[in-house]
Amino acid sequence: MTGGVGLPDSGRDRAILAVRWILGLQCLMSGLNWWFKILPFPNIAEPLVLPMKSEIVATMIKSGWMFTAAKCIETGLAISLLTNRFTVLMLVVAFPVLMMTFLLDTIPFLLGIPKWIVGDMTGRNMWAAFLDMLFFGGSVFFMQIYLMLEWVNRYVPMFVARPDDARPAVTFEWLRT
């Protein structure tokens, strides 16, 4: 994987490293923002009277633990990606959190399209929803999918039908052709 001085030696290895670092930094900033206000998103110190993009987020925050748990998972994924430790495991653990982030950014955008077409939503708000979906939800989710596909063979042992089976019920060799 590495050539010479610990640097990746192939384009694929460099792409994995770049995606790991970009996703890791994004998750670190987003996760830490819950405790230390560094981004223009809700954090633990703010009242719930501010506008939220989703009632689901407000409900998770009101629960007192659910949003904090999601941010702990996101921060754990960031540390894992940046240190390259337990990364394959943390991508599975964080999958529901990052998928929900993707959906919470995509659904408002998709629901806004008809409003924009009929003139009930400004082009500026539609553009903001598009950028939110693309850069926050979409890019994070697709970077995670990319890494999981790159390491798909690490997940194959989890696909045994019963714990005592020696061989997985499915393989993903078709992804490598």
JSON list of C-alpha atoms in Angstrom, two decimals:
[
{"chain": "A", "resi": 1, "resn": "MET", "atom": "CA", "xyz": [0.00, 0.00, 0.00]},
{"chain": "A", "resi": 2, "resn": "THR", "atom": "CA", "xyz": [2.79, 2.42, 0.71]},
{"chain": "A", "resi": 3, "resn": "GLY", "atom": "CA", "xyz": [5.82, 3.28, -1.29]},
{"chain": "A", "resi": 4, "resn": "GLY", "atom": "CA", "xyz": [9.04, 4.43, 0.26]},
{"chain": "A", "resi": 5, "resn": "VAL", "atom": "CA", "xyz": [8.38, 6.88, 3.07]},
{"chain": "A", "resi": 6, "resn": "GLY", "atom": "CA", "xyz": [4.91, 5.79, 4.16]},
{"chain": "A", "resi": 7, "resn": "LEU", "atom": "CA", "xyz": [3.10, 7.51, 1.30]},
{"chain": "A", "resi": 8, "resn": "PRO", "atom": "CA", "xyz": [0.51, 5.72, -0.84]},
{"chain": "A", "resi": 9, "resn": "ASP", "atom": "CA", "xyz": [2.05, 4.28, -4.01]},
{"chain": "A", "resi": 10, "resn": "SER", "atom": "CA", "xyz": [-0.98, 3.98, -6.29]},
{"chain": "A", "resi": 11, "resn": "GLY", "atom": "CA", "xyz": [-3.69, 6.33, -7.46]},
{"chain": "A", "resi": 12, "resn": "ARG", "atom": "CA", "xyz": [-6.28, 4.16, -5.72]},
{"chain": "A", "resi": 13, "resn": "ASP", "atom": "CA", "xyz": [-4.38, 4.32, -2.43]},
{"chain": "A", "resi": 14, "resn": "ARG", "atom": "CA", "xyz": [-4.05, 8.10, -2.75]},
{"chain": "A", "resi": 15, "resn": "ALA", "atom": "CA", "xyz": [-7.79, 8.40, -3.45]},
{"chain": "A", "resi": 16, "resn": "ILE", "atom": "CA", "xyz": [-8.63, 6.32, -0.38]},
{"chain": "A", "resi": 17, "resn": "LEU", "atom": "CA", "xyz": [-6.28, 8.42, 1.75]},
{"chain": "A", "resi": 18, "resn": "ALA", "atom": "CA", "xyz": [-7.76, 11.68, 0.43]},
{"chain": "A", "resi": 19, "resn": "VAL", "atom": "CA", "xyz": [-11.35, 10.55, 0.97]},
{"chain": "A", "resi": 20, "resn": "ARG", "atom": "CA", "xyz": [-10.50, 9.25, 4.45]},
{"chain": "A", "resi": 21, "resn": "TRP", "atom": "CA", "xyz": [-9.01, 12.60, 5.43]},
{"chain": "A", "resi": 22, "resn": "ILE", "atom": "CA", "xyz": [-11.73, 14.76, 3.84]},
{"chain": "A", "resi": 23, "resn": "LEU", "atom": "CA", "xyz": [-14.53, 12.69, 5.40]},
{"chain": "A", "resi": 24, "resn": "GLY", "atom": "CA", "xyz": [-12.65, 12.53, 8.70]},
{"chain": "A", "resi": 25, "resn": "LEU", "atom": "CA", "xyz": [-12.20, 16.29, 8.89]},
{"chain": "A", "resi": 26, "resn": "GLN", "atom": "CA", "xyz": [-15.81, 16.96, 7.90]},
{"chain": "A", "resi": 27, "resn": "CYS", "atom": "CA", "xyz": [-17.12, 14.52, 10.54]},
{"chain": "A", "resi": 28, "resn": "LEU", "atom": "CA", "xyz": [-14.74, 15.97, 13.14]},
{"chain": "A", "resi": 29, "resn": "MET", "atom": "CA", "xyz": [-15.92, 19.53, 12.52]},
{"chain": "A", "resi": 30, "resn": "SER", "atom": "CA", "xyz": [-19.58, 18.52, 12.45]},
{"chain": "A", "resi": 31, "resn": "GLY", "atom": "CA", "xyz": [-19.29, 16.28, 15.50]},
{"chain": "A", "resi": 32, "resn": "LEU", "atom": "CA", "xyz": [-17.34, 18.74, 17.63]},
{"chain": "A", "resi": 33, "resn": "ASN", "atom": "CA", "xyz": [-19.71, 21.55, 16.65]},
{"chain": "A", "resi": 34, "resn": "TRP", "atom": "CA", "xyz": [-22.28, 19.98, 18.98]},
{"chain": "A", "resi": 35, "resn": "TRP", "atom": "CA", "xyz": [-20.11, 20.82, 21.99]},
{"chain": "A", "resi": 36, "resn": "PHE", "atom": "CA", "xyz": [-18.04, 23.75, 20.63]},
{"chain": "A", "resi": 37, "resn": "LYS", "atom": "CA", "xyz": [-19.79, 26.18, 18.29]},
{"chain": "A", "resi": 38, "resn": "ILE", "atom": "CA", "xyz": [-17.59, 26.30, 15.17]},
{"chain": "A", "resi": 39, "resn": "LEU", "atom": "CA", "xyz": [-20.17, 25.93, 12.37]},
{"chain": "A", "resi": 40, "resn": "PRO", "atom": "CA", "xyz": [-23.54, 27.62, 11.76]},
{"chain": "A", "resi": 41, "resn": "PHE", "atom": "CA", "xyz": [-25.51, 24.55, 12.88]},
{"chain": "A", "resi": 42, "resn": "PRO", "atom": "CA", "xyz": [-27.37, 23.83, 16.14]},
{"chain": "A", "resi": 43, "resn": "ASN", "atom": "CA", "xyz": [-25.28, 22.97, 19.14]},
{"chain": "A", "resi": 44, "resn": "ILE", "atom": "CA", "xyz": [-25.91, 21.87, 22.72]},
{"chain": "A", "resi": 45, "resn": "ALA", "atom": "CA", "xyz": [-25.85, 25.43, 24.14]},
{"chain": "A", "resi": 46, "resn": "GLU", "atom": "CA", "xyz": [-28.48, 26.90, 21.81]},
{"chain": "A", "resi": 47, "resn": "PRO", "atom": "CA", "xyz": [-32.20, 27.05, 22.60]},
{"chain": "A", "resi": 48, "resn": "LEU", "atom": "CA", "xyz": [-34.53, 25.03, 20.40]},
{"chain": "A", "resi": 49, "resn": "VAL", "atom": "CA", "xyz": [-36.38, 28.15, 19.24]},
{"chain": "A", "resi": 50, "resn": "LEU", "atom": "CA", "xyz": [-34.05, 28.62, 16.29]},
{"chain": "A", "resi": 51, "resn": "PRO", "atom": "CA", "xyz": [-35.27, 27.34, 12.92]},
{"chain": "A", "resi": 52, "resn": "MET", "atom": "CA", "xyz": [-34.43, 23.70, 12.24]},
{"chain": "A", "resi": 53, "resn": "LYS", "atom": "CA", "xyz": [-34.38, 22.09, 8.85]},
{"chain": "A", "resi": 54, "resn": "SER", "atom": "CA", "xyz": [-36.23, 19.09, 10.22]},
{"chain": "A", "resi": 55, "resn": "GLU", "atom": "CA", "xyz": [-38.52, 18.23, 13.07]},
{"chain": "A", "resi": 56, "resn": "ILE", "atom": "CA", "xyz": [-36.57, 15.00, 13.40]},
{"chain": "A", "resi": 57, "resn": "VAL", "atom": "CA", "xyz": [-33.47, 16.95, 14.43]},
{"chain": "A", "resi": 58, "resn": "ALA", "atom": "CA", "xyz": [-35.48, 18.98, 16.95]},
{"chain": "A", "resi": 59, "resn": "THR", "atom": "CA", "xyz": [-36.97, 15.79, 18.39]},
{"chain": "A", "resi": 60, "resn": "MET", "atom": "CA", "xyz": [-33.54, 14.17, 18.64]},
{"chain": "A", "resi": 61, "resn": "ILE", "atom": "CA", "xyz": [-32.19, 17.22, 20.46]},
{"chain": "A", "resi": 62, "resn": "LYS", "atom": "CA", "xyz": [-35.22, 17.36, 22.79]},
{"chain": "A", "resi": 63, "resn": "SER", "atom": "CA", "xyz": [-34.69, 13.71, 23.76]},
{"chain": "A", "resi": 64, "resn": "GLY", "atom": "CA", "xyz": [-31.61, 14.83, 25.67]},
{"chain": "A", "resi": 65, "resn": "TRP", "atom": "CA", "xyz": [-29.43, 11.97, 24.44]},
{"chain": "A", "resi": 66, "resn": "MET", "atom": "CA", "xyz": [-30.21, 10.94, 20.87]},
{"chain": "A", "resi": 67, "resn": "PHE", "atom": "CA", "xyz": [-28.51, 13.81, 19.03]},
{"chain": "A", "resi": 68, "resn": "THR", "atom": "CA", "xyz": [-25.56, 13.66, 21.43]},
{"chain": "A", "resi": 69, "resn": "ALA", "atom": "CA", "xyz": [-25.20, 9.93, 20.68]},
{"chain": "A", "resi": 70, "resn": "ALA", "atom": "CA", "xyz": [-25.24, 10.65, 16.93]},
{"chain": "A", "resi": 71, "resn": "LYS", "atom": "CA", "xyz": [-22.56, 13.32, 17.38]},
{"chain": "A", "resi": 72, "resn": "CYS", "atom": "CA", "xyz": [-20.45, 10.92, 19.48]},
{"chain": "A", "resi": 73, "resn": "ILE", "atom": "CA", "xyz": [-20.65, 8.35, 16.68]},
{"chain": "A", "resi": 74, "resn": "GLU", "atom": "CA", "xyz": [-19.78, 11.00, 14.10]},
{"chain": "A", "resi": 75, "resn": "THR", "atom": "CA", "xyz": [-16.78, 12.16, 16.16]},
{"chain": "A", "resi": 76, "resn": "GLY", "atom": "CA", "xyz": [-15.70, 8.55, 16.71]},
{"chain": "A", "resi": 77, "resn": "LEU", "atom": "CA", "xyz": [-15.82, 7.95, 12.96]},
{"chain": "A", "resi": 78, "resn": "ALA", "atom": "CA", "xyz": [-13.72, 11.08, 12.42]},
{"chain": "A", "resi": 79, "resn": "ILE", "atom": "CA", "xyz": [-11.04, 9.90, 14.85]},
{"chain": "A", "resi": 80, "resn": "SER", "atom": "CA", "xyz": [-11.10, 6.46, 13.26]},
{"chain": "A", "resi": 81, "resn": "LEU", "atom": "CA", "xyz": [-10.72, 7.85, 9.73]},
{"chain": "A", "resi": 82, "resn": "LEU", "atom": "CA", "xyz": [-7.99, 10.32, 10.67]},
{"chain": "A", "resi": 83, "resn": "THR", "atom": "CA", "xyz": [-5.94, 7.74, 12.60]},
{"chain": "A", "resi": 84, "resn": "ASN", "atom": "CA", "xyz": [-6.79, 4.83, 10.26]},
{"chain": "A", "resi": 85, "resn": "ARG", "atom": "CA", "xyz": [-7.77, 2.67, 13.24]},
{"chain": "A", "resi": 86, "resn": "PHE", "atom": "CA", "xyz": [-10.93, 0.52, 13.31]},
{"chain": "A", "resi": 87, "resn": "THR", "atom": "CA", "xyz": [-12.07, 2.36, 10.19]},
{"chain": "A", "resi": 88, "resn": "VAL", "atom": "CA", "xyz": [-13.92, -0.57, 8.61]},
{"chain": "A", "resi": 89, "resn": "LEU", "atom": "CA", "xyz": [-15.88, -1.14, 11.84]},
{"chain": "A", "resi": 90, "resn": "MET", "atom": "CA", "xyz": [-16.65, 2.55, 12.39]},
{"chain": "A", "resi": 91, "resn": "LEU", "atom": "CA", "xyz": [-17.98, 2.93, 8.84]},
{"chain": "A", "resi": 92, "resn": "VAL", "atom": "CA", "xyz": [-20.59, 0.28, 9.68]},
{"chain": "A", "resi": 93, "resn": "VAL", "atom": "CA", "xyz": [-21.40, 1.81, 13.08]},
{"chain": "A", "resi": 94, "resn": "ALA", "atom": "CA", "xyz": [-21.77, 5.31, 11.59]},
{"chain": "A", "resi": 95, "resn": "PHE", "atom": "CA", "xyz": [-23.72, 4.25, 8.49]},
{"chain": "A", "resi": 96, "resn": "PRO", "atom": "CA", "xyz": [-27.20, 4.96, 9.96]},
{"chain": "A", "resi": 97, "resn": "VAL", "atom": "CA", "xyz": [-26.08, 8.38, 11.23]},
{"chain": "A", "resi": 98, "resn": "LEU", "atom": "CA", "xyz": [-24.57, 9.51, 7.93]},
{"chain": "A", "resi": 99, "resn": "MET", "atom": "CA", "xyz": [-27.44, 8.04, 5.93]},
{"chain": "A", "resi": 100, "resn": "MET", "atom": "CA", "xyz": [-29.88, 10.06, 8.06]},
{"chain": "A", "resi": 101, "resn": "THR", "atom": "CA", "xyz": [-27.78, 13.18, 7.47]},
{"chain": "A", "resi": 102, "resn": "PHE", "atom": "CA", "xyz": [-28.03, 12.52, 3.73]},
{"chain": "A", "resi": 103, "resn": "LEU", "atom": "CA", "xyz": [-31.80, 12.03, 3.91]},
{"chain": "A", "resi": 104, "resn": "LEU", "atom": "CA", "xyz": [-32.33, 15.12, 6.09]},
{"chain": "A", "resi": 105, "resn": "ASP", "atom": "CA", "xyz": [-30.54, 17.20, 3.46]},
{"chain": "A", "resi": 106, "resn": "THR", "atom": "CA", "xyz": [-31.99, 15.50, 0.37]},
{"chain": "A", "resi": 107, "resn": "ILE", "atom": "CA", "xyz": [-35.67, 15.32, 1.30]},
{"chain": "A", "resi": 108, "resn": "PRO", "atom": "CA", "xyz": [-36.10, 19.10, 1.89]},
{"chain": "A", "resi": 109, "resn": "PHE", "atom": "CA", "xyz": [-34.36, 19.78, -1.42]},
{"chain": "A", "resi": 110, "resn": "LEU", "atom": "CA", "xyz": [-36.60, 17.36, -3.30]},
{"chain": "A", "resi": 111, "resn": "LEU", "atom": "CA", "xyz": [-39.72, 18.70, -1.60]},
{"chain": "A", "resi": 112, "resn": "GLY", "atom": "CA", "xyz": [-38.61, 22.23, -2.49]},
{"chain": "A", "resi": 113, "resn": "ILE", "atom": "CA", "xyz": [-38.46, 21.58, -6.24]},
{"chain": "A", "resi": 114, "resn": "PRO", "atom": "CA", "xyz": [-42.25, 21.84, -6.79]},
{"chain": "A", "resi": 115, "resn": "LYS", "atom": "CA", "xyz": [-42.39, 24.93, -4.54]},
{"chain": "A", "resi": 116, "resn": "TRP", "atom": "CA", "xyz": [-39.62, 26.54, -6.56]},
{"chain": "A", "resi": 117, "resn": "ILE", "atom": "CA", "xyz": [-41.31, 25.65, -9.87]},
{"chain": "A", "resi": 118, "resn": "VAL", "atom": "CA", "xyz": [-44.59, 27.32, -8.86]},
{"chain": "A", "resi": 119, "resn": "GLY", "atom": "CA", "xyz": [-42.81, 30.31, -7.33]},
{"chain": "A", "resi": 120, "resn": "ASP", "atom": "CA", "xyz": [-43.39, 29.57, -3.65]},
{"chain": "A", "resi": 121, "resn": "MET", "atom": "CA", "xyz": [-39.65, 29.27, -3.02]},
{"chain": "A", "resi": 122, "resn": "THR", "atom": "CA", "xyz": [-36.98, 31.71, -4.11]},
{"chain": "A", "resi": 123, "resn": "GLY", "atom": "CA", "xyz": [-34.13, 30.68, -6.35]},
{"chain": "A", "resi": 124, "resn": "ARG", "atom": "CA", "xyz": [-31.74, 31.67, -3.58]},
{"chain": "A", "resi": 125, "resn": "ASN", "atom": "CA", "xyz": [-33.41, 29.33, -1.06]},
{"chain": "A", "resi": 126, "resn": "MET", "atom": "CA", "xyz": [-33.53, 26.55, -3.64]},
{"chain": "A", "resi": 127, "resn": "TRP", "atom": "CA", "xyz": [-29.81, 27.04, -4.37]},
{"chain": "A", "resi": 128, "resn": "ALA", "atom": "CA", "xyz": [-29.04, 26.94, -0.63]},
{"chain": "A", "resi": 129, "resn": "ALA", "atom": "CA", "xyz": [-31.03, 23.70, -0.26]},
{"chain": "A", "resi": 130, "resn": "PHE", "atom": "CA", "xyz": [-29.18, 22.22, -3.23]},
{"chain": "A", "resi": 131, "resn": "LEU", "atom": "CA", "xyz": [-25.76, 23.16, -1.82]},
{"chain": "A", "resi": 132, "resn": "ASP", "atom": "CA", "xyz": [-26.75, 21.82, 1.60]},
{"chain": "A", "resi": 133, "resn": "MET", "atom": "CA", "xyz": [-27.77, 18.52, 0.04]},
{"chain": "A", "resi": 134, "resn": "LEU", "atom": "CA", "xyz": [-24.69, 18.33, -2.17]},
{"chain": "A", "resi": 135, "resn": "PHE", "atom": "CA", "xyz": [-21.93, 19.38, 0.23]},
{"chain": "A", "resi": 136, "resn": "PHE", "atom": "CA", "xyz": [-23.20, 18.22, 3.61]},
{"chain": "A", "resi": 137, "resn": "GLY", "atom": "CA", "xyz": [-25.51, 15.25, 3.11]},
{"chain": "A", "resi": 138, "resn": "GLY", "atom": "CA", "xyz": [-24.51, 14.01, -0.32]},
{"chain": "A", "resi": 139, "resn": "SER", "atom": "CA", "xyz": [-20.76, 14.30, -0.24]},
{"chain": "A", "resi": 140, "resn": "VAL", "atom": "CA", "xyz": [-20.50, 12.76, 3.23]},
{"chain": "A", "resi": 141, "resn": "PHE", "atom": "CA", "xyz": [-22.74, 9.82, 2.35]},
{"chain": "A", "resi": 142, "resn": "PHE", "atom": "CA", "xyz": [-21.05, 9.13, -0.98]},
{"chain": "A", "resi": 143, "resn": "MET", "atom": "CA", "xyz": [-17.55, 9.34, 0.54]},
{"chain": "A", "resi": 144, "resn": "GLN", "atom": "CA", "xyz": [-18.66, 6.76, 3.09]},
{"chain": "A", "resi": 145, "resn": "ILE", "atom": "CA", "xyz": [-20.11, 4.51, 0.37]},
{"chain": "A", "resi": 146, "resn": "TYR", "atom": "CA", "xyz": [-16.88, 4.88, -1.63]},
{"chain": "A", "resi": 147, "resn": "LEU", "atom": "CA", "xyz": [-14.74, 3.75, 1.31]},
{"chain": "A", "resi": 148, "resn": "MET", "atom": "CA", "xyz": [-17.07, 0.86, 2.13]},
{"chain": "A", "resi": 149, "resn": "LEU", "atom": "CA", "xyz": [-16.92, -0.32, -1.50]},
{"chain": "A", "resi": 150, "resn": "GLU", "atom": "CA", "xyz": [-13.13, -0.02, -1.52]},
{"chain": "A", "resi": 151, "resn": "TRP", "atom": "CA", "xyz": [-12.98, -2.25, 1.55]},
{"chain": "A", "resi": 152, "resn": "VAL", "atom": "CA", "xyz": [-15.94, -4.50, 0.69]},
{"chain": "A", "resi": 153, "resn": "ASN", "atom": "CA", "xyz": [-13.86, -7.67, 1.13]},
{"chain": "A", "resi": 154, "resn": "ARG", "atom": "CA", "xyz": [-13.42, -6.75, 4.81]},
{"chain": "A", "resi": 155, "resn": "TYR", "atom": "CA", "xyz": [-17.20, -7.01, 5.23]},
{"chain": "A", "resi": 156, "resn": "VAL", "atom": "CA", "xyz": [-17.61, -10.40, 3.54]},
{"chain": "A", "resi": 157, "resn": "PRO", "atom": "CA", "xyz": [-17.07, -12.45, 6.76]},
{"chain": "A", "resi": 158, "resn": "MET", "atom": "CA", "xyz": [-20.15, -10.75, 8.26]},
{"chain": "A", "resi": 159, "resn": "PHE", "atom": "CA", "xyz": [-22.34, -12.37, 5.58]},
{"chain": "A", "resi": 160, "resn": "VAL", "atom": "CA", "xyz": [-22.29, -15.89, 6.97]},
{"chain": "A", "resi": 161, "resn": "ALA", "atom": "CA", "xyz": [-25.76, -17.37, 7.32]},
{"chain": "A", "resi": 162, "resn": "ARG", "atom": "CA", "xyz": [-24.99, -18.87, 10.74]},
{"chain": "A", "resi": 163, "resn": "PRO", "atom": "CA", "xyz": [-22.10, -18.11, 13.12]},
{"chain": "A", "resi": 164, "resn": "ASP", "atom": "CA", "xyz": [-20.60, -21.58, 12.62]},
{"chain": "A", "resi": 165, "resn": "ASP", "atom": "CA", "xyz": [-20.56, -21.38, 8.81]},
{"chain": "A", "resi": 166, "resn": "ALA", "atom": "CA", "xyz": [-17.09, -21.27, 7.34]},
{"chain": "A", "resi": 167, "resn": "ARG", "atom": "CA", "xyz": [-18.01, -19.47, 4.12]},
{"chain": "A", "resi": 168, "resn": "PRO", "atom": "CA", "xyz": [-20.14, -16.38, 3.63]},
{"chain": "A", "resi": 169, "resn": "ALA", "atom": "CA", "xyz": [-23.53, -16.82, 2.00]},
{"chain": "A", "resi": 170, "resn": "VAL", "atom": "CA", "xyz": [-22.69, -14.01, -0.45]},
{"chain": "A", "resi": 171, "resn": "THR", "atom": "CA", "xyz": [-19.51, -12.59, -1.92]},
{"chain": "A", "resi": 172, "resn": "PHE", "atom": "CA", "xyz": [-18.83, -9.32, -3.62]},
{"chain": "A", "resi": 173, "resn": "GLU", "atom": "CA", "xyz": [-16.25, -10.41, -6.18]},
{"chain": "A", "resi": 174, "resn": "TRP", "atom": "CA", "xyz": [-18.36, -8.85, -8.93]},
{"chain": "A", "resi": 175, "resn": "LEU", "atom": "CA", "xyz": [-17.48, -5.44, -7.49]},
{"chain": "A", "resi": 176, "resn": "ARG", "atom": "CA", "xyz": [-13.80, -6.02, -8.21]},
{"chain": "A", "resi": 177, "resn": "THR", "atom": "CA", "xyz": [-14.17, -6.97, -11.90]}
]
